[in-house]
Amino acid sequence: MRIPLLLRRSLAAIALVLYTYLIAEVCVRVLAPQPLIPRYVTRTPWGVRGNIPHAVYRHHTQEVNVEYRINGQGMRADRDFPMAKPEGTCRVAMIGDSFFVGYELDLKDTLAQQLEDHLKQAGYRVDVLNFAVSGFGTGEMIRTYERYIRKFDPDVVIFQWHHTDTNENLLSKLYILDGDRVVPTNADYLPSIALQDNLMKWRLYRFVADNSHFYSWVRERLALVLKLSRIKEGAQAIGGGISAARASDHTQQSKEEDERIAKEQQAASERYLGTLSGHMLKYAHDMVIGDGRAFMIVDIPRNNSRTEFESSW
């Protein structure tokens, strides 16, 4: 029985693709091993990203091989917490990005677990709830507090700050400035989550995402290119009003003039984003304090080298 020509060509094409992928995988593993850091995130009812409930997965790097367990409420924890706070218990809610999630750390070594363990050793009845999600900016932290964290009635709320939050706040557009007021805008911010949710239904995709060095190499670089492109577009839009009259006669400008205008636009964008982020943190502070809770910010320092760090404040 002869195999139809179209089917033979299709099978040959599939075999070629698989062979090429296998060669690429071997080359990357040997020449440039990649950290395998899959992100198990999904959409939440409050319109931002969240950890996939009940997810169990691993992160592999040259330094570590750690397991991640997400409870049924989307927190990095090995148990669920009752919505109603137990009587006599102090609740601390932490919200941030991968630093608070504890990337490359076992659960016992995360900041949230260390805080809970030390407080319990000191004799306090305390639950530390870790709501952090990789990639979060200030806007997503605020939205998660407003729509979800409040339900757990925390006594203390700890927000994380990192210098990359200014760009995340630019991309999410969840809040903007109206004069000195922070105003909610977008109803949601779910970058590529629809695609992620569909892909995560397939066991083969999860296996590749968890184990393929070549896929990790492609994914991280593609994500970075797309993110930088969106940041550049957003920054240009913010700074675009500067020198608009001269920019309208762009063909007559010298290269030096173009560069000067670009620098002015970049500076204007940075000023706006710094001001926006500062006001958003104040907005979060006032909201949490208004709820009768204590508010704290943890500043994750900028690393200038492996041994030198400085605050971005």
PDB file of C-alpha atoms in Angstrom:
ATOM      1  CA  MET A   1       0.000   0.000   0.000  1.00  0.00           C
ATOM      2  CA  ARG A   2       1.497   3.296  -1.128  1.00  0.00           C
ATOM      3  CA  ILE A   3       1.432   6.276   1.253  1.00  0.00           C
ATOM      4  CA  PRO A   4      -0.136   9.338  -0.429  1.00  0.00           C
ATOM      5  CA  LEU A   5       2.411  11.939  -1.536  1.00  0.00           C
ATOM      6  CA  LEU A   6       0.897  14.718   0.591  1.00  0.00           C
ATOM      7  CA  LEU A   7       1.029  12.543   3.718  1.00  0.00           C
ATOM      8  CA  ARG A   8       4.647  11.541   3.013  1.00  0.00           C
ATOM      9  CA  ARG A   9       5.656  15.172   2.603  1.00  0.00           C
ATOM     10  CA  SER A  10       3.829  16.133   5.770  1.00  0.00           C
ATOM     11  CA  LEU A  11       5.540  13.372   7.746  1.00  0.00           C
ATOM     12  CA  ALA A  12       8.906  14.366   6.280  1.00  0.00           C
ATOM     13  CA  ALA A  13       8.324  17.998   7.255  1.00  0.00           C
ATOM     14  CA  ILE A  14       7.368  17.018  10.818  1.00  0.00           C
ATOM     15  CA  ALA A  15      10.425  14.779  11.079  1.00  0.00           C
ATOM     16  CA  LEU A  16      12.655  17.604   9.826  1.00  0.00           C
ATOM     17  CA  VAL A  17      11.212  20.047  12.363  1.00  0.00           C
ATOM     18  CA  LEU A  18      11.699  17.552  15.220  1.00  0.00           C
ATOM     19  CA  TYR A  19      15.235  16.740  14.069  1.00  0.00           C
ATOM     20  CA  THR A  20      16.109  20.454  13.858  1.00  0.00           C
ATOM     21  CA  TYR A  21      14.648  21.076  17.316  1.00  0.00           C
ATOM     22  CA  LEU A  22      16.621  18.143  18.743  1.00  0.00           C
ATOM     23  CA  ILE A  23      19.882  19.457  17.272  1.00  0.00           C
ATOM     24  CA  ALA A  24      19.130  22.947  18.621  1.00  0.00           C
ATOM     25  CA  GLU A  25      18.323  21.503  22.055  1.00  0.00           C
ATOM     26  CA  VAL A  26      21.590  19.582  22.204  1.00  0.00           C
ATOM     27  CA  CYS A  27      23.616  22.599  21.057  1.00  0.00           C
ATOM     28  CA  VAL A  28      22.076  24.939  23.640  1.00  0.00           C
ATOM     29  CA  ARG A  29      22.439  22.399  26.457  1.00  0.00           C
ATOM     30  CA  VAL A  30      26.128  21.854  25.643  1.00  0.00           C
ATOM     31  CA  LEU A  31      27.236  25.353  24.608  1.00  0.00           C
ATOM     32  CA  ALA A  32      24.931  27.654  26.576  1.00  0.00           C
ATOM     33  CA  PRO A  33      22.895  25.874  29.272  1.00  0.00           C
ATOM     34  CA  GLN A  34      19.814  27.902  30.190  1.00  0.00           C
ATOM     35  CA  PRO A  35      18.106  28.335  33.552  1.00  0.00           C
ATOM     36  CA  LEU A  36      14.799  26.477  33.402  1.00  0.00           C
ATOM     37  CA  ILE A  37      12.414  28.854  35.134  1.00  0.00           C
ATOM     38  CA  PRO A  38       8.867  28.145  33.910  1.00  0.00           C
ATOM     39  CA  ARG A  39       6.180  30.604  34.993  1.00  0.00           C
ATOM     40  CA  TYR A  40       2.936  28.961  36.023  1.00  0.00           C
ATOM     41  CA  VAL A  41       0.633  31.984  35.887  1.00  0.00           C
ATOM     42  CA  THR A  42      -2.973  32.448  34.786  1.00  0.00           C
ATOM     43  CA  ARG A  43      -5.769  35.014  34.721  1.00  0.00           C
ATOM     44  CA  THR A  44      -7.576  35.966  37.921  1.00  0.00           C
ATOM     45  CA  PRO A  45     -11.160  37.188  38.411  1.00  0.00           C
ATOM     46  CA  TRP A  46      -9.791  40.611  39.414  1.00  0.00           C
ATOM     47  CA  GLY A  47      -8.118  41.174  36.038  1.00  0.00           C
ATOM     48  CA  VAL A  48      -4.397  40.607  36.618  1.00  0.00           C
ATOM     49  CA  ARG A  49      -2.051  37.647  36.605  1.00  0.00           C
ATOM     50  CA  GLY A  50      -1.993  35.098  39.388  1.00  0.00           C
ATOM     51  CA  ASN A  51      -0.218  31.862  40.259  1.00  0.00           C
ATOM     52  CA  ILE A  52      -1.968  28.741  38.964  1.00  0.00           C
ATOM     53  CA  PRO A  53      -3.696  27.165  41.990  1.00  0.00           C
ATOM     54  CA  HIS A  54      -2.383  23.732  43.037  1.00  0.00           C
ATOM     55  CA  ALA A  55       0.564  23.997  40.598  1.00  0.00           C
ATOM     56  CA  VAL A  56       3.663  21.949  41.470  1.00  0.00           C
ATOM     57  CA  TYR A  57       6.776  22.496  39.344  1.00  0.00           C
ATOM     58  CA  ARG A  58      10.529  22.928  39.569  1.00  0.00           C
ATOM     59  CA  HIS A  59      13.154  25.532  38.698  1.00  0.00           C
ATOM     60  CA  HIS A  60      16.556  24.293  37.524  1.00  0.00           C
ATOM     61  CA  THR A  61      19.598  26.563  37.268  1.00  0.00           C
ATOM     62  CA  GLN A  62      23.332  25.986  37.559  1.00  0.00           C
ATOM     63  CA  GLU A  63      23.048  26.813  41.263  1.00  0.00           C
ATOM     64  CA  VAL A  64      19.744  25.309  42.391  1.00  0.00           C
ATOM     65  CA  ASN A  65      17.038  22.732  41.779  1.00  0.00           C
ATOM     66  CA  VAL A  66      13.979  23.750  43.789  1.00  0.00           C
ATOM     67  CA  GLU A  67      10.314  22.804  43.925  1.00  0.00           C
ATOM     68  CA  TYR A  68       7.423  25.256  43.855  1.00  0.00           C
ATOM     69  CA  ARG A  69       4.086  24.442  45.415  1.00  0.00           C
ATOM     70  CA  ILE A  70       1.156  26.807  44.976  1.00  0.00           C
ATOM     71  CA  ASN A  71      -1.812  26.323  47.284  1.00  0.00           C
ATOM     72  CA  GLY A  72      -5.436  26.389  46.165  1.00  0.00           C
ATOM     73  CA  GLN A  73      -5.615  30.156  46.763  1.00  0.00           C
ATOM     74  CA  GLY A  74      -2.734  31.070  44.428  1.00  0.00           C
ATOM     75  CA  MET A  75      -0.150  31.628  47.179  1.00  0.00           C
ATOM     76  CA  ARG A  76       3.247  30.006  47.430  1.00  0.00           C
ATOM     77  CA  ALA A  77       2.506  27.845  50.432  1.00  0.00           C
ATOM     78  CA  ASP A  78       2.090  24.192  51.350  1.00  0.00           C
ATOM     79  CA  ARG A  79      -1.366  24.724  52.867  1.00  0.00           C
ATOM     80  CA  ASP A  80      -4.528  26.745  52.336  1.00  0.00           C
ATOM     81  CA  PHE A  81      -5.579  29.462  54.774  1.00  0.00           C
ATOM     82  CA  PRO A  82      -9.131  30.019  56.045  1.00  0.00           C
ATOM     83  CA  MET A  83     -10.639  33.212  54.685  1.00  0.00           C
ATOM     84  CA  ALA A  84     -11.716  34.179  58.209  1.00  0.00           C
ATOM     85  CA  LYS A  85      -8.733  35.088  60.350  1.00  0.00           C
ATOM     86  CA  PRO A  86      -8.362  32.822  63.400  1.00  0.00           C
ATOM     87  CA  GLU A  87      -8.962  34.661  66.643  1.00  0.00           C
ATOM     88  CA  GLY A  88      -5.769  35.886  68.281  1.00  0.00           C
ATOM     89  CA  THR A  89      -3.693  35.483  65.106  1.00  0.00           C
ATOM     90  CA  CYS A  90      -1.796  38.307  63.435  1.00  0.00           C
ATOM     91  CA  ARG A  91      -1.919  38.107  59.657  1.00  0.00           C
ATOM     92  CA  VAL A  92       0.807  39.533  57.443  1.00  0.00           C
ATOM     93  CA  ALA A  93       0.110  39.781  53.709  1.00  0.00           C
ATOM     94  CA  MET A  94       3.075  40.120  51.328  1.00  0.00           C
ATOM     95  CA  ILE A  95       2.683  41.203  47.707  1.00  0.00           C
ATOM     96  CA  GLY A  96       5.463  41.612  45.146  1.00  0.00           C
ATOM     97  CA  ASP A  97       7.168  39.899  42.218  1.00  0.00           C
ATOM     98  CA  SER A  98       9.634  37.015  41.897  1.00  0.00           C
ATOM     99  CA  PHE A  99      11.756  38.337  44.779  1.00  0.00           C
ATOM    100  CA  PHE A 100       8.849  37.831  47.184  1.00  0.00           C
ATOM    101  CA  VAL A 101       7.724  34.628  45.436  1.00  0.00           C
ATOM    102  CA  GLY A 102      11.192  33.314  46.219  1.00  0.00           C
ATOM    103  CA  TYR A 103      12.569  32.346  42.838  1.00  0.00           C
ATOM    104  CA  GLU A 104      15.489  29.906  43.145  1.00  0.00           C
ATOM    105  CA  LEU A 105      14.621  29.276  46.794  1.00  0.00           C
ATOM    106  CA  ASP A 106      13.029  26.369  48.596  1.00  0.00           C
ATOM    107  CA  LEU A 107       9.849  27.325  50.434  1.00  0.00           C
ATOM    108  CA  LYS A 108      11.617  27.289  53.814  1.00  0.00           C
ATOM    109  CA  ASP A 109      14.127  29.881  52.564  1.00  0.00           C
ATOM    110  CA  THR A 110      11.651  32.416  51.136  1.00  0.00           C
ATOM    111  CA  LEU A 111      11.303  35.767  52.841  1.00  0.00           C
ATOM    112  CA  ALA A 112       7.669  35.041  53.742  1.00  0.00           C
ATOM    113  CA  GLN A 113       8.437  31.692  55.362  1.00  0.00           C
ATOM    114  CA  GLN A 114      11.507  33.043  57.164  1.00  0.00           C
ATOM    115  CA  LEU A 115       9.425  35.914  58.551  1.00  0.00           C
ATOM    116  CA  GLU A 116       6.699  33.568  59.774  1.00  0.00           C
ATOM    117  CA  ASP A 117       9.180  31.141  61.336  1.00  0.00           C
ATOM    118  CA  HIS A 118      11.077  33.880  63.200  1.00  0.00           C
ATOM    119  CA  LEU A 119       7.894  35.472  64.526  1.00  0.00           C
ATOM    120  CA  LYS A 120       6.567  32.113  65.720  1.00  0.00           C
ATOM    121  CA  GLN A 121       9.888  31.351  67.400  1.00  0.00           C
ATOM    122  CA  ALA A 122       9.514  34.673  69.208  1.00  0.00           C
ATOM    123  CA  GLY A 123       6.173  33.506  70.578  1.00  0.00           C
ATOM    124  CA  TYR A 124       3.703  35.212  68.236  1.00  0.00           C
ATOM    125  CA  ARG A 125       0.657  33.601  66.662  1.00  0.00           C
ATOM    126  CA  VAL A 126       1.062  34.673  63.068  1.00  0.00           C
ATOM    127  CA  ASP A 127       0.268  33.677  59.495  1.00  0.00           C
ATOM    128  CA  VAL A 128       2.338  35.184  56.665  1.00  0.00           C
ATOM    129  CA  LEU A 129       0.410  34.995  53.387  1.00  0.00           C
ATOM    130  CA  ASN A 130       2.518  35.247  50.236  1.00  0.00           C
ATOM    131  CA  PHE A 131       0.456  36.719  47.351  1.00  0.00           C
ATOM    132  CA  ALA A 132       3.487  37.558  45.180  1.00  0.00           C
ATOM    133  CA  VAL A 133       3.436  36.791  41.435  1.00  0.00           C
ATOM    134  CA  SER A 134       6.398  36.891  39.064  1.00  0.00           C
ATOM    135  CA  GLY A 135       6.458  40.068  36.966  1.00  0.00           C
ATOM    136  CA  PHE A 136       4.138  42.112  39.161  1.00  0.00           C
ATOM    137  CA  GLY A 137       4.368  45.893  39.154  1.00  0.00           C
ATOM    138  CA  THR A 138       2.807  48.287  41.659  1.00  0.00           C
ATOM    139  CA  GLY A 139      -0.476  48.451  39.734  1.00  0.00           C
ATOM    140  CA  GLU A 140      -0.998  44.697  39.890  1.00  0.00           C
ATOM    141  CA  MET A 141      -0.114  44.689  43.579  1.00  0.00           C
ATOM    142  CA  ILE A 142      -2.715  47.380  44.258  1.00  0.00           C
ATOM    143  CA  ARG A 143      -5.385  45.622  42.214  1.00  0.00           C
ATOM    144  CA  THR A 144      -4.703  42.314  43.998  1.00  0.00           C
ATOM    145  CA  TYR A 145      -4.933  44.005  47.378  1.00  0.00           C
ATOM    146  CA  GLU A 146      -8.164  45.803  46.487  1.00  0.00           C
ATOM    147  CA  ARG A 147      -9.985  42.777  45.070  1.00  0.00           C
ATOM    148  CA  TYR A 148      -8.474  39.786  46.888  1.00  0.00           C
ATOM    149  CA  ILE A 149      -6.063  40.331  49.790  1.00  0.00           C
ATOM    150  CA  ARG A 150      -8.610  42.397  51.714  1.00  0.00           C
ATOM    151  CA  LYS A 151     -10.806  39.295  52.004  1.00  0.00           C
ATOM    152  CA  PHE A 152      -8.205  37.646  54.243  1.00  0.00           C
ATOM    153  CA  ASP A 153      -8.330  40.548  56.755  1.00  0.00           C
ATOM    154  CA  PRO A 154      -4.553  41.054  57.183  1.00  0.00           C
ATOM    155  CA  ASP A 155      -3.194  43.151  60.045  1.00  0.00           C
ATOM    156  CA  VAL A 156      -0.014  44.120  58.181  1.00  0.00           C
ATOM    157  CA  VAL A 157       0.430  44.551  54.418  1.00  0.00           C
ATOM    158  CA  ILE A 158       3.930  44.545  52.925  1.00  0.00           C
ATOM    159  CA  PHE A 159       4.431  45.857  49.396  1.00  0.00           C
ATOM    160  CA  GLN A 160       7.629  45.172  47.488  1.00  0.00           C
ATOM    161  CA  TRP A 161       9.398  47.877  45.493  1.00  0.00           C
ATOM    162  CA  HIS A 162      11.947  47.242  42.729  1.00  0.00           C
ATOM    163  CA  HIS A 163      13.284  49.747  40.203  1.00  0.00           C
ATOM    164  CA  THR A 164      11.759  47.737  37.324  1.00  0.00           C
ATOM    165  CA  ASP A 165       8.287  48.499  38.722  1.00  0.00           C
ATOM    166  CA  THR A 166       8.294  51.826  36.869  1.00  0.00           C
ATOM    167  CA  ASN A 167       8.322  49.980  33.544  1.00  0.00           C
ATOM    168  CA  GLU A 168       5.688  47.500  34.735  1.00  0.00           C
ATOM    169  CA  ASN A 169       3.462  50.415  35.729  1.00  0.00           C
ATOM    170  CA  LEU A 170       3.965  51.911  32.264  1.00  0.00           C
ATOM    171  CA  LEU A 171       3.018  48.660  30.524  1.00  0.00           C
ATOM    172  CA  SER A 172       0.005  47.747  32.651  1.00  0.00           C
ATOM    173  CA  LYS A 173      -1.728  51.159  32.447  1.00  0.00           C
ATOM    174  CA  LEU A 174      -3.880  50.036  35.364  1.00  0.00           C
ATOM    175  CA  TYR A 175      -3.504  53.495  36.907  1.00  0.00           C
ATOM    176  CA  ILE A 176      -2.575  56.910  35.555  1.00  0.00           C
ATOM    177  CA  LEU A 177      -2.022  60.353  37.028  1.00  0.00           C
ATOM    178  CA  ASP A 178      -4.701  63.046  36.838  1.00  0.00           C
ATOM    179  CA  GLY A 179      -2.823  65.975  38.298  1.00  0.00           C
ATOM    180  CA  ASP A 180      -1.727  64.586  41.678  1.00  0.00           C
ATOM    181  CA  ARG A 181      -4.453  61.952  41.816  1.00  0.00           C
ATOM    182  CA  VAL A 182      -4.027  58.291  40.930  1.00  0.00           C
ATOM    183  CA  VAL A 183      -6.916  57.217  38.716  1.00  0.00           C
ATOM    184  CA  PRO A 184      -7.792  53.583  37.819  1.00  0.00           C
ATOM    185  CA  THR A 185      -7.900  53.068  34.055  1.00  0.00           C
ATOM    186  CA  ASN A 186      -7.606  49.636  32.446  1.00  0.00           C
ATOM    187  CA  ALA A 187      -9.958  46.984  33.789  1.00  0.00           C
ATOM    188  CA  ASP A 188      -7.307  44.304  33.374  1.00  0.00           C
ATOM    189  CA  TYR A 189      -3.697  43.580  32.466  1.00  0.00           C
ATOM    190  CA  LEU A 190      -3.125  40.055  31.192  1.00  0.00           C
ATOM    191  CA  PRO A 191      -0.113  40.038  28.830  1.00  0.00           C
ATOM    192  CA  SER A 192      -0.104  36.823  26.754  1.00  0.00           C
ATOM    193  CA  ILE A 193      -2.196  35.072  29.398  1.00  0.00           C
ATOM    194  CA  ALA A 194      -4.846  33.830  26.952  1.00  0.00           C
ATOM    195  CA  LEU A 195      -2.117  32.082  24.954  1.00  0.00           C
ATOM    196  CA  GLN A 196      -0.479  30.782  28.129  1.00  0.00           C
ATOM    197  CA  ASP A 197      -3.762  29.385  29.445  1.00  0.00           C
ATOM    198  CA  ASN A 198      -4.396  27.506  26.200  1.00  0.00           C
ATOM    199  CA  LEU A 199      -0.862  26.117  25.993  1.00  0.00           C
ATOM    200  CA  MET A 200      -0.871  24.978  29.616  1.00  0.00           C
ATOM    201  CA  LYS A 201      -3.766  22.616  28.826  1.00  0.00           C
ATOM    202  CA  TRP A 202      -1.322  20.453  26.851  1.00  0.00           C
ATOM    203  CA  ARG A 203       0.906  18.058  28.799  1.00  0.00           C
ATOM    204  CA  LEU A 204       3.483  18.095  25.988  1.00  0.00           C
ATOM    205  CA  TYR A 205       3.801  21.896  26.224  1.00  0.00           C
ATOM    206  CA  ARG A 206       4.262  21.737  30.000  1.00  0.00           C
ATOM    207  CA  PHE A 207       6.960  19.103  29.540  1.00  0.00           C
ATOM    208  CA  VAL A 208       8.799  21.261  26.990  1.00  0.00           C
ATOM    209  CA  ALA A 209       8.433  24.434  29.078  1.00  0.00           C
ATOM    210  CA  ASP A 210       9.744  22.633  32.165  1.00  0.00           C
ATOM    211  CA  ASN A 211      12.664  20.822  30.533  1.00  0.00           C
ATOM    212  CA  SER A 212      13.781  22.351  27.210  1.00  0.00           C
ATOM    213  CA  HIS A 213      16.854  24.606  27.226  1.00  0.00           C
ATOM    214  CA  PHE A 214      16.239  25.674  23.635  1.00  0.00           C
ATOM    215  CA  TYR A 215      12.623  26.633  24.354  1.00  0.00           C
ATOM    216  CA  SER A 216      13.727  28.579  27.418  1.00  0.00           C
ATOM    217  CA  TRP A 217      16.358  30.412  25.349  1.00  0.00           C
ATOM    218  CA  VAL A 218      13.824  31.357  22.670  1.00  0.00           C
ATOM    219  CA  ARG A 219      11.075  32.299  25.139  1.00  0.00           C
ATOM    220  CA  GLU A 220      13.224  34.579  27.297  1.00  0.00           C
ATOM    221  CA  ARG A 221      14.740  36.436  24.354  1.00  0.00           C
ATOM    222  CA  LEU A 222      11.455  36.845  22.526  1.00  0.00           C
ATOM    223  CA  ALA A 223       9.738  38.054  25.689  1.00  0.00           C
ATOM    224  CA  LEU A 224      12.553  40.555  26.321  1.00  0.00           C
ATOM    225  CA  VAL A 225      12.423  41.930  22.766  1.00  0.00           C
ATOM    226  CA  LEU A 226       8.651  42.358  22.906  1.00  0.00           C
ATOM    227  CA  LYS A 227       8.770  43.940  26.348  1.00  0.00           C
ATOM    228  CA  LEU A 228      11.516  46.408  25.425  1.00  0.00           C
ATOM    229  CA  SER A 229       9.592  47.340  22.285  1.00  0.00           C
ATOM    230  CA  ARG A 230       6.448  48.057  24.295  1.00  0.00           C
ATOM    231  CA  ILE A 231       8.423  50.039  26.871  1.00  0.00           C
ATOM    232  CA  LYS A 232      10.010  52.124  24.110  1.00  0.00           C
ATOM    233  CA  GLU A 233       6.643  52.820  22.492  1.00  0.00           C
ATOM    234  CA  GLY A 234       5.117  53.786  25.837  1.00  0.00           C
ATOM    235  CA  ALA A 235       8.035  56.049  26.746  1.00  0.00           C
ATOM    236  CA  GLN A 236       7.870  57.764  23.362  1.00  0.00           C
ATOM    237  CA  ALA A 237       4.150  58.337  23.802  1.00  0.00           C
ATOM    238  CA  ILE A 238       4.710  59.956  27.200  1.00  0.00           C
ATOM    239  CA  GLY A 239       7.596  62.117  26.044  1.00  0.00           C
ATOM    240  CA  GLY A 240       6.149  62.803  22.628  1.00  0.00           C
ATOM    241  CA  GLY A 241       4.674  66.156  23.558  1.00  0.00           C
ATOM    242  CA  ILE A 242       8.115  67.664  24.047  1.00  0.00           C
ATOM    243  CA  SER A 243       9.437  69.577  21.062  1.00  0.00           C
ATOM    244  CA  ALA A 244       6.331  68.526  19.111  1.00  0.00           C
ATOM    245  CA  ALA A 245       6.466  71.598  16.910  1.00  0.00           C
ATOM    246  CA  ARG A 246      10.037  70.921  15.852  1.00  0.00           C
ATOM    247  CA  ALA A 247       9.346  67.222  15.495  1.00  0.00           C
ATOM    248  CA  SER A 248       6.620  67.986  12.948  1.00  0.00           C
ATOM    249  CA  ASP A 249       9.354  69.202  10.586  1.00  0.00           C
ATOM    250  CA  HIS A 250      11.433  66.102  11.208  1.00  0.00           C
ATOM    251  CA  THR A 251      13.040  66.032   7.786  1.00  0.00           C
ATOM    252  CA  GLN A 252      14.739  69.382   8.411  1.00  0.00           C
ATOM    253  CA  GLN A 253      16.303  68.428  11.721  1.00  0.00           C
ATOM    254  CA  SER A 254      19.929  67.536  12.093  1.00  0.00           C
ATOM    255  CA  LYS A 255      21.034  64.258  13.644  1.00  0.00           C
ATOM    256  CA  GLU A 256      22.164  66.164  16.755  1.00  0.00           C
ATOM    257  CA  GLU A 257      18.729  67.748  17.076  1.00  0.00           C
ATOM    258  CA  ASP A 258      17.061  64.334  16.768  1.00  0.00           C
ATOM    259  CA  GLU A 259      19.278  62.958  19.512  1.00  0.00           C
ATOM    260  CA  ARG A 260      18.597  65.931  21.768  1.00  0.00           C
ATOM    261  CA  ILE A 261      14.836  65.603  21.355  1.00  0.00           C
ATOM    262  CA  ALA A 262      15.048  61.865  22.025  1.00  0.00           C
ATOM    263  CA  LYS A 263      16.949  62.542  25.257  1.00  0.00           C
ATOM    264  CA  GLU A 264      14.361  65.142  26.312  1.00  0.00           C
ATOM    265  CA  GLN A 265      11.564  62.688  25.638  1.00  0.00           C
ATOM    266  CA  GLN A 266      13.353  59.946  27.587  1.00  0.00           C
ATOM    267  CA  ALA A 267      13.916  62.300  30.547  1.00  0.00           C
ATOM    268  CA  ALA A 268      10.255  63.380  30.465  1.00  0.00           C
ATOM    269  CA  SER A 269       9.148  59.756  30.417  1.00  0.00           C
ATOM    270  CA  GLU A 270      11.383  58.848  33.364  1.00  0.00           C
ATOM    271  CA  ARG A 271      10.116  61.844  35.377  1.00  0.00           C
ATOM    272  CA  TYR A 272       6.504  60.906  34.714  1.00  0.00           C
ATOM    273  CA  LEU A 273       7.000  57.231  35.540  1.00  0.00           C
ATOM    274  CA  GLY A 274       8.902  58.061  38.718  1.00  0.00           C
ATOM    275  CA  THR A 275       6.162  60.469  39.773  1.00  0.00           C
ATOM    276  CA  LEU A 276       3.418  57.986  38.848  1.00  0.00           C
ATOM    277  CA  SER A 277       5.051  55.147  40.771  1.00  0.00           C
ATOM    278  CA  GLY A 278       5.621  57.351  43.825  1.00  0.00           C
ATOM    279  CA  HIS A 279       1.972  58.419  43.830  1.00  0.00           C
ATOM    280  CA  MET A 280       0.859  54.805  43.362  1.00  0.00           C
ATOM    281  CA  LEU A 281       2.809  53.738  46.434  1.00  0.00           C
ATOM    282  CA  LYS A 282       1.218  56.628  48.360  1.00  0.00           C
ATOM    283  CA  TYR A 283      -2.180  55.510  47.012  1.00  0.00           C
ATOM    284  CA  ALA A 284      -1.515  51.980  48.278  1.00  0.00           C
ATOM    285  CA  HIS A 285      -0.335  53.341  51.640  1.00  0.00           C
ATOM    286  CA  ASP A 286      -3.426  55.491  52.133  1.00  0.00           C
ATOM    287  CA  MET A 287      -5.761  52.665  51.117  1.00  0.00           C
ATOM    288  CA  VAL A 288      -4.179  50.125  53.491  1.00  0.00           C
ATOM    289  CA  ILE A 289      -3.974  52.613  56.380  1.00  0.00           C
ATOM    290  CA  GLY A 290      -7.569  53.616  55.659  1.00  0.00           C
ATOM    291  CA  ASP A 291      -8.546  49.979  56.144  1.00  0.00           C
ATOM    292  CA  GLY A 292      -7.028  50.099  59.637  1.00  0.00           C
ATOM    293  CA  ARG A 293      -3.960  48.034  58.753  1.00  0.00           C
ATOM    294  CA  ALA A 294      -0.236  48.637  59.038  1.00  0.00           C
ATOM    295  CA  PHE A 295       1.633  49.295  55.785  1.00  0.00           C
ATOM    296  CA  MET A 296       5.264  48.602  54.926  1.00  0.00           C
ATOM    297  CA  ILE A 297       7.434  48.725  51.797  1.00  0.00           C
ATOM    298  CA  VAL A 298      10.455  46.491  51.239  1.00  0.00           C
ATOM    299  CA  ASP A 299      12.950  48.004  48.815  1.00  0.00           C
ATOM    300  CA  ILE A 300      14.769  45.405  46.709  1.00  0.00           C
ATOM    301  CA  PRO A 301      18.152  47.032  45.972  1.00  0.00           C
ATOM    302  CA  ARG A 302      19.634  47.397  42.527  1.00  0.00           C
ATOM    303  CA  ASN A 303      22.665  45.127  42.048  1.00  0.00           C
ATOM    304  CA  ASN A 304      25.667  46.910  40.534  1.00  0.00           C
ATOM    305  CA  SER A 305      27.702  43.710  40.772  1.00  0.00           C
ATOM    306  CA  ARG A 306      27.521  40.384  42.563  1.00  0.00           C
ATOM    307  CA  THR A 307      28.689  42.072  45.771  1.00  0.00           C
ATOM    308  CA  GLU A 308      27.593  45.723  45.429  1.00  0.00           C
ATOM    309  CA  PHE A 309      24.004  46.911  45.846  1.00  0.00           C
ATOM    310  CA  GLU A 310      22.243  50.264  46.109  1.00  0.00           C
ATOM    311  CA  SER A 311      18.703  51.436  46.756  1.00  0.00           C
ATOM    312  CA  SER A 312      16.706  52.721  43.793  1.00  0.00           C
ATOM    313  CA  TRP A 313      14.773  55.185  45.960  1.00  0.00           C
TER     314      TRP A 313
END
